[in-house]
Short mmCIF file of C-alpha atoms in Angstrom, two decimals:
data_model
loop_
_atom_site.label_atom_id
_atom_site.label_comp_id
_atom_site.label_asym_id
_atom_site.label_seq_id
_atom_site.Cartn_x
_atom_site.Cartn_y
_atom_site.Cartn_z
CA UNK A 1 29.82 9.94 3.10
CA UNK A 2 31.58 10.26 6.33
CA UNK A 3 30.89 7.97 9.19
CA UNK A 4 27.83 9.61 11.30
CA UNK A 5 28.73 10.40 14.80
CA UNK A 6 27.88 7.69 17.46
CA UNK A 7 23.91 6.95 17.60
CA UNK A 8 23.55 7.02 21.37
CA UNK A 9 19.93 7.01 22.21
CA UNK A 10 16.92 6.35 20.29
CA UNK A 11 15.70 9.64 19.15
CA UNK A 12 19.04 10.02 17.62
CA UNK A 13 18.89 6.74 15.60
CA UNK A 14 15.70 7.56 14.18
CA UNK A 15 16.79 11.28 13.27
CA UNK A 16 19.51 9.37 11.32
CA UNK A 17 16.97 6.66 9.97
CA UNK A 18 14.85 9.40 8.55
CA UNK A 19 17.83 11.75 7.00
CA UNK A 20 17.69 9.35 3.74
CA UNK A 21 14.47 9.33 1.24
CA UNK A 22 13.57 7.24 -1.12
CA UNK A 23 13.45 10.05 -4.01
CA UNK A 24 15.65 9.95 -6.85
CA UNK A 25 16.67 6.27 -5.51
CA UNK A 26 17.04 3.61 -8.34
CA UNK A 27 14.89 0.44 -7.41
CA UNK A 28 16.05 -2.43 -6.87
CA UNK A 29 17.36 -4.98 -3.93
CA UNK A 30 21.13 -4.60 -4.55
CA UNK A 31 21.33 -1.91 -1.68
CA UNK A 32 19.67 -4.38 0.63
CA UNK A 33 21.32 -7.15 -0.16
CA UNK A 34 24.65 -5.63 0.13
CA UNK A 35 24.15 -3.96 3.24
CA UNK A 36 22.74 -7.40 4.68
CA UNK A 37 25.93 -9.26 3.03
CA UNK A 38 28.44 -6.49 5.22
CA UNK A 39 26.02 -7.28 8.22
CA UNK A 40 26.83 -11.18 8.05
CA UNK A 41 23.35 -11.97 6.26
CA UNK A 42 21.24 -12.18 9.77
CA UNK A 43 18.17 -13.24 7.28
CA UNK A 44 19.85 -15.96 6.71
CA UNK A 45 19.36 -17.50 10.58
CA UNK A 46 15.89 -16.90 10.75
CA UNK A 47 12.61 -18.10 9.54
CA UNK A 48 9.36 -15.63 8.14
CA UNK A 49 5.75 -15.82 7.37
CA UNK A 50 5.97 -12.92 4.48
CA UNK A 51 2.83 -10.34 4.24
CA UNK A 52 1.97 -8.52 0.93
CA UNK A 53 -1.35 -7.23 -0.07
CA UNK A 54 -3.21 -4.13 -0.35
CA UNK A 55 -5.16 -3.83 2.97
CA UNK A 56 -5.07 -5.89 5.96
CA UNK A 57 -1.85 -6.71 6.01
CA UNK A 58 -1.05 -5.28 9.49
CA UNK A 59 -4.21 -6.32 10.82
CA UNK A 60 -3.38 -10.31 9.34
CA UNK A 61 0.52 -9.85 10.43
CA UNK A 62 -1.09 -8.69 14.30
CA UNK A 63 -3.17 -11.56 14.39
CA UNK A 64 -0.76 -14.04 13.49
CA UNK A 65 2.23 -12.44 15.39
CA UNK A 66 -0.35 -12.53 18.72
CA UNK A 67 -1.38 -16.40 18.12
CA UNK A 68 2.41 -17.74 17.91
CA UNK A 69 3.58 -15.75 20.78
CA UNK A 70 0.69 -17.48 22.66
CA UNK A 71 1.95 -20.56 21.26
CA UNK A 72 5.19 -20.22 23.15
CA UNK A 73 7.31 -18.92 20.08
CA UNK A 74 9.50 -15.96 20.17
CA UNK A 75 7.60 -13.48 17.71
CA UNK A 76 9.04 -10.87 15.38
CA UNK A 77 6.68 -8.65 13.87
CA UNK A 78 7.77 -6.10 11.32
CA UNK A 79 5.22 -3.50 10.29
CA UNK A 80 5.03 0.02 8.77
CA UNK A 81 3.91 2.43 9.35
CA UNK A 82 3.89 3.57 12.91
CA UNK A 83 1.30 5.06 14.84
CA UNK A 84 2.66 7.17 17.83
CA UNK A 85 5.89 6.47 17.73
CA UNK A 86 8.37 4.56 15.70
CA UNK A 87 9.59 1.90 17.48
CA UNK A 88 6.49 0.21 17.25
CA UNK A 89 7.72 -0.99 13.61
CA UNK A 90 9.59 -3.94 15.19
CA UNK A 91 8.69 -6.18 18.20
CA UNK A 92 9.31 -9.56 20.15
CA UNK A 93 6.21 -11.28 21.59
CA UNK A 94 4.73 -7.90 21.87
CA UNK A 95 7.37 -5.47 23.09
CA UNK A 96 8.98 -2.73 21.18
CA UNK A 97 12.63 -2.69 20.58
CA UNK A 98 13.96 -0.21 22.91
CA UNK A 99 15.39 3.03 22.75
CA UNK A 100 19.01 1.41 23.44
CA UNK A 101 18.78 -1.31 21.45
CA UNK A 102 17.72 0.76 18.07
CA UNK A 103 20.24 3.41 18.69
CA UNK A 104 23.28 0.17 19.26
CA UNK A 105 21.93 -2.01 16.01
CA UNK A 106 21.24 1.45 14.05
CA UNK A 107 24.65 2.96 14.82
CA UNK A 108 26.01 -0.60 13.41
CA UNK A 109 24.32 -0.99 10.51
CA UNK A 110 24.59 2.96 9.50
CA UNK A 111 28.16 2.64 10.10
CA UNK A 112 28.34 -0.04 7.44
CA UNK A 113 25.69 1.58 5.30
CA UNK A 114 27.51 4.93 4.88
CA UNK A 115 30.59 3.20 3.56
CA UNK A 116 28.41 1.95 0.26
CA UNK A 117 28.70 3.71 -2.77
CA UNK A 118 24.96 4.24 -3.23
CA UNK A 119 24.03 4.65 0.67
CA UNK A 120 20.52 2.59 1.22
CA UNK A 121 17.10 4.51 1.78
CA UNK A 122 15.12 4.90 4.54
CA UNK A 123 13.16 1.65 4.60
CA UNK A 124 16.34 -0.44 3.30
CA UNK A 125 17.92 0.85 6.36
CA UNK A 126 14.99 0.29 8.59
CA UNK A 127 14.57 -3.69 7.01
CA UNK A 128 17.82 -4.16 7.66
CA UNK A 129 17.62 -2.79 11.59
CA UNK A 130 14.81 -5.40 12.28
CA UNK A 131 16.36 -8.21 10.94
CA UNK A 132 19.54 -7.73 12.79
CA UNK A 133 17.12 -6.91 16.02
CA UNK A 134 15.15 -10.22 15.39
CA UNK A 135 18.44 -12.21 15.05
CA UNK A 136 19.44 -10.75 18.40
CA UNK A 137 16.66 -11.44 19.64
CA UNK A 138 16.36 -14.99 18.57
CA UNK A 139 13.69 -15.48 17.07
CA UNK A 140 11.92 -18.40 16.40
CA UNK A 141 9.64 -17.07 13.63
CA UNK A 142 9.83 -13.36 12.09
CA UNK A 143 6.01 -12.13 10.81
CA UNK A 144 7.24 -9.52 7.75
CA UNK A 145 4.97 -7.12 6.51
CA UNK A 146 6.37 -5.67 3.15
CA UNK A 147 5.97 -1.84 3.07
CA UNK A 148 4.78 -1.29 -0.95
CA UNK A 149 4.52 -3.60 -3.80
CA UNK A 150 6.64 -7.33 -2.97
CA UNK A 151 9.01 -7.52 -6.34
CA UNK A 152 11.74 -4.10 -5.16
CA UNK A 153 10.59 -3.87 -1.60
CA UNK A 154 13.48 -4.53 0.20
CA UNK A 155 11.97 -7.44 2.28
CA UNK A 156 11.93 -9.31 -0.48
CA UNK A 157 15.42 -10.68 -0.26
CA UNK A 158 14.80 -12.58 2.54
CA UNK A 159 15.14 -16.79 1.68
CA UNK A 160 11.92 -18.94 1.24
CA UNK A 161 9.48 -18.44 3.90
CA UNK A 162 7.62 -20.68 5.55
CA UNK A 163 4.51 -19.31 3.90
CA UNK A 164 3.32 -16.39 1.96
CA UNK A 165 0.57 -14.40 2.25
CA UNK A 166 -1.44 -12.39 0.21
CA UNK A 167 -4.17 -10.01 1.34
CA UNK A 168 -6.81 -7.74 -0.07
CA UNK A 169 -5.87 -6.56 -3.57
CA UNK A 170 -6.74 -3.13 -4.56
CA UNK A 171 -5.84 0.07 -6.63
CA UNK A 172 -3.20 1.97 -4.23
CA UNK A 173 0.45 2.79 -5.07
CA UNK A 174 -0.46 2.84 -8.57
CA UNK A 175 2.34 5.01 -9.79
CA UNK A 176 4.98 2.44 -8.75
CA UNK A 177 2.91 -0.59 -9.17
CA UNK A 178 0.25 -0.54 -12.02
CA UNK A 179 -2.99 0.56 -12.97
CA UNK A 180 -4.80 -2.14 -12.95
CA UNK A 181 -5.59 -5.20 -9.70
CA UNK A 182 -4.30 -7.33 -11.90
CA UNK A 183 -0.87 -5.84 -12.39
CA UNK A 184 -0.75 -4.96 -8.88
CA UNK A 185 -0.88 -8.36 -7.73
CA UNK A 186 1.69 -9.55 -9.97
CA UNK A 187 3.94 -6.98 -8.26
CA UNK A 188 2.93 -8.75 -4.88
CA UNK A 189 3.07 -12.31 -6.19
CA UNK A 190 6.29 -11.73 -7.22
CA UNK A 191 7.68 -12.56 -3.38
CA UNK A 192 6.84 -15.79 -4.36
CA UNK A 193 9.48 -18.07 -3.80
CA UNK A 194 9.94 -21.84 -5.08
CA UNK A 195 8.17 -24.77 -3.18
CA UNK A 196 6.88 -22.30 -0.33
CA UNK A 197 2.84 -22.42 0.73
CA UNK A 198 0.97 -19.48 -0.78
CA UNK A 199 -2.04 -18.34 1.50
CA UNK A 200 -4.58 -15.86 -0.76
CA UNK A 201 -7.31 -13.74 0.40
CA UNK A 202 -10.45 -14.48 -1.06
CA UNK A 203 -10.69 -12.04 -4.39
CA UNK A 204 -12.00 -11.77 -7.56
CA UNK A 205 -10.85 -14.50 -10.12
CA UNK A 206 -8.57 -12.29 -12.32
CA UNK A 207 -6.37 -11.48 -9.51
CA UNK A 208 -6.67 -15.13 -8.28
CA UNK A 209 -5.72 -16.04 -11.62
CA UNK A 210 -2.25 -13.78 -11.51
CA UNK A 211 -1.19 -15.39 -7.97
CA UNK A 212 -2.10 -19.23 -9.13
CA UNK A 213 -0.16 -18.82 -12.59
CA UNK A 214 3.21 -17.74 -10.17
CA UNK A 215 2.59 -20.23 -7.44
CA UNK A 216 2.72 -22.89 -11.08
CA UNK A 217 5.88 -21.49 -12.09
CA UNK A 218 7.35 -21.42 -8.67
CA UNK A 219 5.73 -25.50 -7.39
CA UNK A 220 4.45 -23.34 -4.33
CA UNK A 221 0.86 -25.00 -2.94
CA UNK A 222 -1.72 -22.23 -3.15
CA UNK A 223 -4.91 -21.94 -0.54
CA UNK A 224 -7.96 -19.79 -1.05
CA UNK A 225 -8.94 -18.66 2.54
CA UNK A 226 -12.60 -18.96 1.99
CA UNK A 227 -14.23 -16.75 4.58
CA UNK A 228 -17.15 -18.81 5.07
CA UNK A 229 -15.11 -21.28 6.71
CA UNK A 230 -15.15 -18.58 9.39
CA UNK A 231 -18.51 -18.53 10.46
CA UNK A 232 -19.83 -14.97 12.95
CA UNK A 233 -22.01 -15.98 15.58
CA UNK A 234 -21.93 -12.85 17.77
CA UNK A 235 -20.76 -9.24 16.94
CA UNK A 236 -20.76 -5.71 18.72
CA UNK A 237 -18.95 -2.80 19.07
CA UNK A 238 -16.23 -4.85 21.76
CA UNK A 239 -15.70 -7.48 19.12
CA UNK A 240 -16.81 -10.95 16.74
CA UNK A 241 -17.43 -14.07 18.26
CA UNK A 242 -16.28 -16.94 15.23
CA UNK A 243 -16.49 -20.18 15.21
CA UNK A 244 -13.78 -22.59 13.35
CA UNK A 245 -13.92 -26.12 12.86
CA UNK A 246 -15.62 -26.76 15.69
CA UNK A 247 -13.88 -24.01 18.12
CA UNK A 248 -15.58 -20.81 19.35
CA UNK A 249 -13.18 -17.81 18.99
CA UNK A 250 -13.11 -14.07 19.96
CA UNK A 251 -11.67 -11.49 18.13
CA UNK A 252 -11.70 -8.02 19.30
CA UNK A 253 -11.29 -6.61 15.92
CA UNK A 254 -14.14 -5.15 14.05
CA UNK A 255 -15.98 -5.36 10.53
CA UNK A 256 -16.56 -8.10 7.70
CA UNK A 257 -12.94 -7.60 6.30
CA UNK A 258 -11.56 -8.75 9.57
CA UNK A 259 -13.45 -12.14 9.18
CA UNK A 260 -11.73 -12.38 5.57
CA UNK A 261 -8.66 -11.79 7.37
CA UNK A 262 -9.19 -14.09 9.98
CA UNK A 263 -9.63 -16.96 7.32
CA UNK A 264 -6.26 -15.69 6.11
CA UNK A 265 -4.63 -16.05 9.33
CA UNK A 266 -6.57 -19.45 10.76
CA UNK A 267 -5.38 -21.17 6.95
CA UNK A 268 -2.01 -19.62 7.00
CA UNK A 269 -1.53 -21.57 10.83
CA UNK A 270 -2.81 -24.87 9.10
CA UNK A 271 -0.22 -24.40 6.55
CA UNK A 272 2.89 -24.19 9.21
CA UNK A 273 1.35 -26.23 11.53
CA UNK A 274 3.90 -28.72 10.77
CA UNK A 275 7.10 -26.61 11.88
CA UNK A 276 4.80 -24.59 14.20
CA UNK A 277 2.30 -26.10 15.50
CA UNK A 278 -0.47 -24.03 18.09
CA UNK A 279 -3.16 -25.57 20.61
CA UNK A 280 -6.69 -24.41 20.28
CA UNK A 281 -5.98 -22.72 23.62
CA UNK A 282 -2.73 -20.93 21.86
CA UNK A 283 -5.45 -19.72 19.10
CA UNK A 284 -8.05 -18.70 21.12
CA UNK A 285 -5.84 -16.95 23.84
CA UNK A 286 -4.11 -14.90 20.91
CA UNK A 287 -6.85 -14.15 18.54
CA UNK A 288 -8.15 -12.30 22.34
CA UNK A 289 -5.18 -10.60 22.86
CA UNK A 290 -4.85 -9.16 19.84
CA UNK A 291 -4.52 -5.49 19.22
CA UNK A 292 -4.63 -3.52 16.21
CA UNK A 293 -4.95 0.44 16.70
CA UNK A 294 -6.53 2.85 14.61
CA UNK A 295 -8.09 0.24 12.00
CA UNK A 296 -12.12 0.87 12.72
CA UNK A 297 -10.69 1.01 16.21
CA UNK A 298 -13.64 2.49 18.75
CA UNK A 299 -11.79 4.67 21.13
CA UNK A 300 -14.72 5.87 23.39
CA UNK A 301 -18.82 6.50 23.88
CA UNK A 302 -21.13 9.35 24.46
CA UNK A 303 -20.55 10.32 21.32
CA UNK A 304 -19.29 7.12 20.27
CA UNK A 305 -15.78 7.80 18.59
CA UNK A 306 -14.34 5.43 16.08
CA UNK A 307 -10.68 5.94 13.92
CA UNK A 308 -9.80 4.33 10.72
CA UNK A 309 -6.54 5.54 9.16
CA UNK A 310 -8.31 4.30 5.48
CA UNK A 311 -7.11 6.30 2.99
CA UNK A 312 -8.37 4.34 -0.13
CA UNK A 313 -11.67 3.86 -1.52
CA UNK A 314 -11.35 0.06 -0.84
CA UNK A 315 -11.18 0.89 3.15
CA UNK A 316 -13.50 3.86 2.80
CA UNK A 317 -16.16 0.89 2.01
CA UNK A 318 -15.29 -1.27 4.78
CA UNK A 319 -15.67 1.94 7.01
CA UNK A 320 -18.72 2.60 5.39
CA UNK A 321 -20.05 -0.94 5.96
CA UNK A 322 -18.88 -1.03 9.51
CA UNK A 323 -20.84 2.55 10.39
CA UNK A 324 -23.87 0.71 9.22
CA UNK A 325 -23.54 -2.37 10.42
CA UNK A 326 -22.53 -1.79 14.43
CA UNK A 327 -24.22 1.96 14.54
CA UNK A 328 -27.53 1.37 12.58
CA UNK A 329 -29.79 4.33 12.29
CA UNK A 330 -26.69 7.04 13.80
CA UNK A 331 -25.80 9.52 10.96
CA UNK A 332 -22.05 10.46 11.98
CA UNK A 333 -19.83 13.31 11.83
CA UNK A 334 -16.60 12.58 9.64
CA UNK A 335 -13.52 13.95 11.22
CA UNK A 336 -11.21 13.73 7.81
CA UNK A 337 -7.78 14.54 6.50
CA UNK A 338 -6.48 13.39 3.55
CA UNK A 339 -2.98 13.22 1.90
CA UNK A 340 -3.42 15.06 -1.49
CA UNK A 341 -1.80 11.94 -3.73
CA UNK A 342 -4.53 9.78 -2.50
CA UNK A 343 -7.66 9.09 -4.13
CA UNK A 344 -9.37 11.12 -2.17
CA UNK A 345 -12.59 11.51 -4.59
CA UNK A 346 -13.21 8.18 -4.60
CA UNK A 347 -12.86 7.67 -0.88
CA UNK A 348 -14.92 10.75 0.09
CA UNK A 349 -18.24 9.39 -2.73
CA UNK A 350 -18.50 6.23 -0.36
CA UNK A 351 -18.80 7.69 2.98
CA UNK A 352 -20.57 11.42 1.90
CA UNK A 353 -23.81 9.77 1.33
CA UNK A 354 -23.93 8.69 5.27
CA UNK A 355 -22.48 11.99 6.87
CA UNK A 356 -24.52 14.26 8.63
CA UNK A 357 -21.07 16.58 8.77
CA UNK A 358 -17.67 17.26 7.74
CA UNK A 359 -15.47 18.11 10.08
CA UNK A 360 -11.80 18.79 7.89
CA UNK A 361 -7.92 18.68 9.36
CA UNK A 362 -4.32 19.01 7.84
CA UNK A 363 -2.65 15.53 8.84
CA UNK A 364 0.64 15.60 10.04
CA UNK A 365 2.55 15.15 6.68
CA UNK A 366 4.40 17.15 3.89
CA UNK A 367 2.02 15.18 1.36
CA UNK A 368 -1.37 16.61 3.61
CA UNK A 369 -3.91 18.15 1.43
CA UNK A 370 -4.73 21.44 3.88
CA UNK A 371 -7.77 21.38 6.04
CA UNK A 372 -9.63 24.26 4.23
CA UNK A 373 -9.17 23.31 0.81
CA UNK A 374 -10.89 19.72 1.53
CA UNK A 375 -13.73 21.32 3.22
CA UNK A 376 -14.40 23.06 0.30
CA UNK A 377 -14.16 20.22 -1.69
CA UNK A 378 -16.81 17.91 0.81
CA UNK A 379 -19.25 20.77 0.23
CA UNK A 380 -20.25 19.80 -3.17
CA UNK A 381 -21.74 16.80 -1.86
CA UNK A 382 -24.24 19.09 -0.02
CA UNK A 383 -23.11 18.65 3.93
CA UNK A 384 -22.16 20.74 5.89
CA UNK A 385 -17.87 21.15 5.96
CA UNK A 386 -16.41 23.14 8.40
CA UNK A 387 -12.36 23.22 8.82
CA UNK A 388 -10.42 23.03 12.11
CA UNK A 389 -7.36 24.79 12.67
CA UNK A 390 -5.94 22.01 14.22
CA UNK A 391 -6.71 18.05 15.10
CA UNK A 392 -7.58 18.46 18.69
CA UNK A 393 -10.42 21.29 17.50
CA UNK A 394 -11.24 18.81 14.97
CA UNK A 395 -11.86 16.31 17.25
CA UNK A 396 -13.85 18.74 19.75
CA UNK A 397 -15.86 20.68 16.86
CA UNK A 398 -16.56 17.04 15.53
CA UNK A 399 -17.73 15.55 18.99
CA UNK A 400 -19.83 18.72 19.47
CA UNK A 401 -21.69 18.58 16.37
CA UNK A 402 -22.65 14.71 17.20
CA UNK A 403 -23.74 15.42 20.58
CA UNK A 404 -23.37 12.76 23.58
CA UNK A 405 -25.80 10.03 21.47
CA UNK A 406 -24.37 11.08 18.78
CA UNK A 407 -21.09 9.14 16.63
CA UNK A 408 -17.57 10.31 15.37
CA UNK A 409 -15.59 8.54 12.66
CA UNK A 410 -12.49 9.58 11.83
CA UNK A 411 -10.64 8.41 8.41
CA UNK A 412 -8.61 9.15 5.20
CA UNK A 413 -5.09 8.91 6.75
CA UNK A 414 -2.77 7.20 9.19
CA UNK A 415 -0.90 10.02 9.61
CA UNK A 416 -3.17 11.40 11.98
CA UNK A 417 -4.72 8.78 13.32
CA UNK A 418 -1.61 8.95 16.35
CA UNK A 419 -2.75 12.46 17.12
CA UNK A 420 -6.12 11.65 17.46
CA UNK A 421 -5.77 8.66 19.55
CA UNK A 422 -3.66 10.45 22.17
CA UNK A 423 -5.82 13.56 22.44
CA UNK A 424 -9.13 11.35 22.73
CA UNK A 425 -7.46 8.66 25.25
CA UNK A 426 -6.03 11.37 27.11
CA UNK A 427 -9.81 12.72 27.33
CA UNK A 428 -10.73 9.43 28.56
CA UNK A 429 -8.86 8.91 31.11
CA UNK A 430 -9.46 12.67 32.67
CA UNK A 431 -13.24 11.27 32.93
CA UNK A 432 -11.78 8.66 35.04
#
């Protein structure tokens, strides 16, 4: 390929980023690891707490990201996807990379990407960005969230972390990664890397099973988060009040799952306390700061409007639990859009039974099952469907319908969760 033109501003770099897919790519880490070797192996000079898992990885990686840069510890986080805007992905103690500084470290590393033989894909190239950033950066600790699976995914060729962890387990990606929770987590465990501390979300015993059996093989120590450990005192629609040990804790996060993930995050801190240690004032001051959008996120009242970007039946019942549990007795309107590979039938049989409406939109993706076509699929439940033309009439039509006691959820895809968000925000501050 010939050398790309000079990136000069951010935009451009992630016009570039995106111009390679994944499709037709043979997996594998060799493209990575090549590409990091020709980069002078910046993994190699820093230090990671390494996220796999179903759900709740971003909301575990947030929470521990928030807690160490309130410990004093410069803080990479690496996520995926993005919500409004891509630079999100990758941040120090909270800030985004910058428009200048993607477009110099992108222009870089494409440079010495298009002179491979097999040129990297999109999310090799975007790995290998962020670890270059963090090195710049210097970062004391990197929080990693692997995009799918753990085994191919190109994070994976980073050097032993200072602790794995392992979230909520569930049927997703199953084309690439197994049928079954069981082989799915075998996929994940397979990040697991000798004489490293594994941290596991509480699950059921098969899957538990998988992840000890590796952690053998591989003389890593293993910890069960147990949730109970976590005890709720105090919830509401602002947030949970925990206690821990002995310390009282707010979390502005909401539902069950994030009280799992909590435990996650509280015994993955125990685990590095060593290298990293964190004051109970650290802990409490970033378990308050932290901020997760879009996940069961409330956004604004009269009607009360809530966005998950769910798209699996596993978050479709934690949304479901959540609408009964901090809006008992309110039958809401679901604002939905679904991406047609998903298991959407499964997702929509947990939350139909609760709707008093469908309200149906096209998200923002080439994979979007249209608007119209999953209306007429919610009808056979017997509620009413009706399809917007577009996600700010969604959002109106679905607000009318509830009326100002009334409550919104929208779910089944993070693709328009950004969308939503702005539109409703923007709303709120025109009341102001």
């Amino acid at each position: 390929m010939d050398k790309h033109p000079p990136l000069t501003t951010g935009a451009q770099a992630v016009e570039y980023i995106h111009s390679f897919s994944w499709l037709g790519s043979r997996p594998g880490l060799s493209r990575t690891r090549q590409l990091l070797a020709a980069m002078g192996n910046p993994e190699q000079q820093l230090q990671f707490i390494h996220i796999v898992g179903t759900n709740g990885k971003g909301s575990t990686a947030a929470m521990l990201a928030s807690v160490l840069t309130a410990a004093g510890y410069t803080t990479g986080l690496y996520t995926s996807p993005y919500i409004h805007h891509f630079e999100e992905r990758m941040t120090v103690n909270g800030a985004e990379i910058t428009g200048d500084e993607l477009a110099a470290i992108t222009s870089w590393v494409g440079g010495l990407a298009d002179q491979m033989e097999e040129h990297p894909t999109e999310f090799e190239l975007v790995t290998c960005v962020a670890l270059e950033f963090f090195h710049r950066r210097g970062c004391d600790i990197v929080v990693l969230e692997a995009g799918m699976g753990g085994r191919l995914d190109s994070t994976n060729v980073i050097p032993a972390p200072q602790a794995v962890v392992i979230t909520n387990i569930g049927l997703d990606h199953t084309a690439q990664l197994g049928n079954t929770v069981e082989a799915i987590a075998a996929e994940k465990a397979a990040v697991i890397k000798d004489g490293c501390p594994v941290i596991l979300y509480e699950q059921k015993e098969s899957v538990t099973q998988v992840v000890r059996e590796v952690c053998q093989a591989h003389g890593a120590s293993l910890t069960i988060a147990r949730a109970q450990d976590v005890v709720l005192n105090r919830e509401s629609p602002e947030g949970q009040w925990w206690s821990w040990k002995g310390q009282s804790l707010f979390v502005p996060l909401l539902g069950d799952n994030q009280r799992h993930n909590g435990a996650v995050v509280l015994s993955t801190l125990e685990a590095i306390s060593a290298k990293y240690p964190v004051s109970p004032q650290a802990l409490a001051q970033g378990l308050e700061r932290v901020r997760w959008p879009g996940r069961f996120e409330v956004l604004s009242r009269n009607p009360w409007f809530v966005v998950d970007g769910g798209h699996n039946p596993q978050c479709a019942a934690t949304v479901a639990d959540n609408l009964k549990r901090y809006f008992p007795g309110k039958a809401p309107v679901l604002l939905m859009g679904v991406l047609e590979d998903k298991d959407r039938a499964g997702l929509c049989e947990l939350v139909a039974p609760l709707a008093q409406a469908f309200v149906t939109i096209t998200p923002p993706s080439p994979r979007a099952l249209d608007a119209e076509s999953l209306a007429r699929e919610l009808a056979a439940y017997g509620t009413p469907a009706y399809a917007a033309a577009s996600i700010p009439q969604g959002v109106e039509r679905a607000m009318e319908l509830a009326g100002e006691d009334g409550l919104v959820c929208a779910l089944g895809s993070l693709y328009s969760v950004g969308e939503i968000r702005t539109y409703i925000l923007s709303k709120e501050e025109d009341k102001r």
